[in-house]
Amino acid sequence: MIADAMVAVADALRAAERVLLACHINPDGDTMGSALALGLALRAAGKDVAIVCPDEPPRAYRFMPGSETFLRAVPSGTFDVSVALDCDGFHRLGPAGPGVRSAARVIEIDHHSGEDRFGDVLVVDRKAAATGDLVFTLLKLLGQPLTPDIATNLYVALLTDTGSFRFANTTARSLRIAAELVDCGADAARIAEHVYETRSFAAVAMLGRALASLKRGEKGALVWARLTARDFLGTGGSDAETEGIINHLRSIEGVKVALLFRQVDGRIRVSLRGRAPVNVAAVARAFGGGGHHQAAGCTLDLPMAQAERAVLAETRKALKRPRTAG
């Protein structure tokens, strides 16, 4: 089934002249790495490619080859094919959604379990470690060479979505793919330095403010922190620079669920991280979000205090029930 869909995607891309690739809002290494890798390959094949990334990419990812071509909005004109990468629902496209949907053929390539599917062709494999894993397979099918730049972007996708190959989604296949990408020119040490050891002063200052707000409950199984509009103003930081803070919270001994609340543009963005058997994706979906069992997110149109109460209540329910599908 997935193999047939992959062939259909390859055929559609071969026939297309103008292609739109889309990252999800609040972009991570997987969505950006997948889009950039596919974009570089399609441009090398002579396609007219636009890559839209609705939100500002985190500073640490600006080294990625081709990242300077990111557009914040869908350009005018018609597209033969659009491809949404790593989006587990139409809402994850943000303002780019209507433009993506307007293409003659809409494709989704993803490894999440979202139910809000919108594509004409779906390549969705929950067993894949990252969407970059699926793009790797697609490029092989297209016969596109894995240049050092393409390999770098795919390596970022795998590295970040497996938590540096530490998370439970790390498999023998993902490690084999990573090894091949290094063979093709991805510099593992350089990539890790950019992704994990390049932070602005504002990003570190925001980490301090988040940790200063840290609270816990459920006998230490639940921790949460917040960043208010005042925190962003006081540090001069952006939401893109908060990436990684949630992992500090999750690393606390005994924690099963970690939450980070961020007040951005009058809304509350929530990052959720968990440990088995808790399904944080189910918590996020209760508020219109989504993600993986152990990494998810959602956005609420509520004041900070109300958003915290609502998400904490749902999280406490999740902590008391066994893992559920999705």
PDB file of C-alpha atoms in Angstrom, residues 5 18 124 138:
ATOM      1  CA  ALA A   5       1.511   5.391  -2.970  1.00  0.00           C
ATOM      2  CA  ARG A  18       5.902  23.572 -10.898  1.00  0.00           C
ATOM      3  CA  VAL A 124       1.935   7.882   5.698  1.00  0.00           C
ATOM      4  CA  LEU A 138      11.339   8.600  -2.514  1.00  0.00           C
TER       5      LEU A 138
END
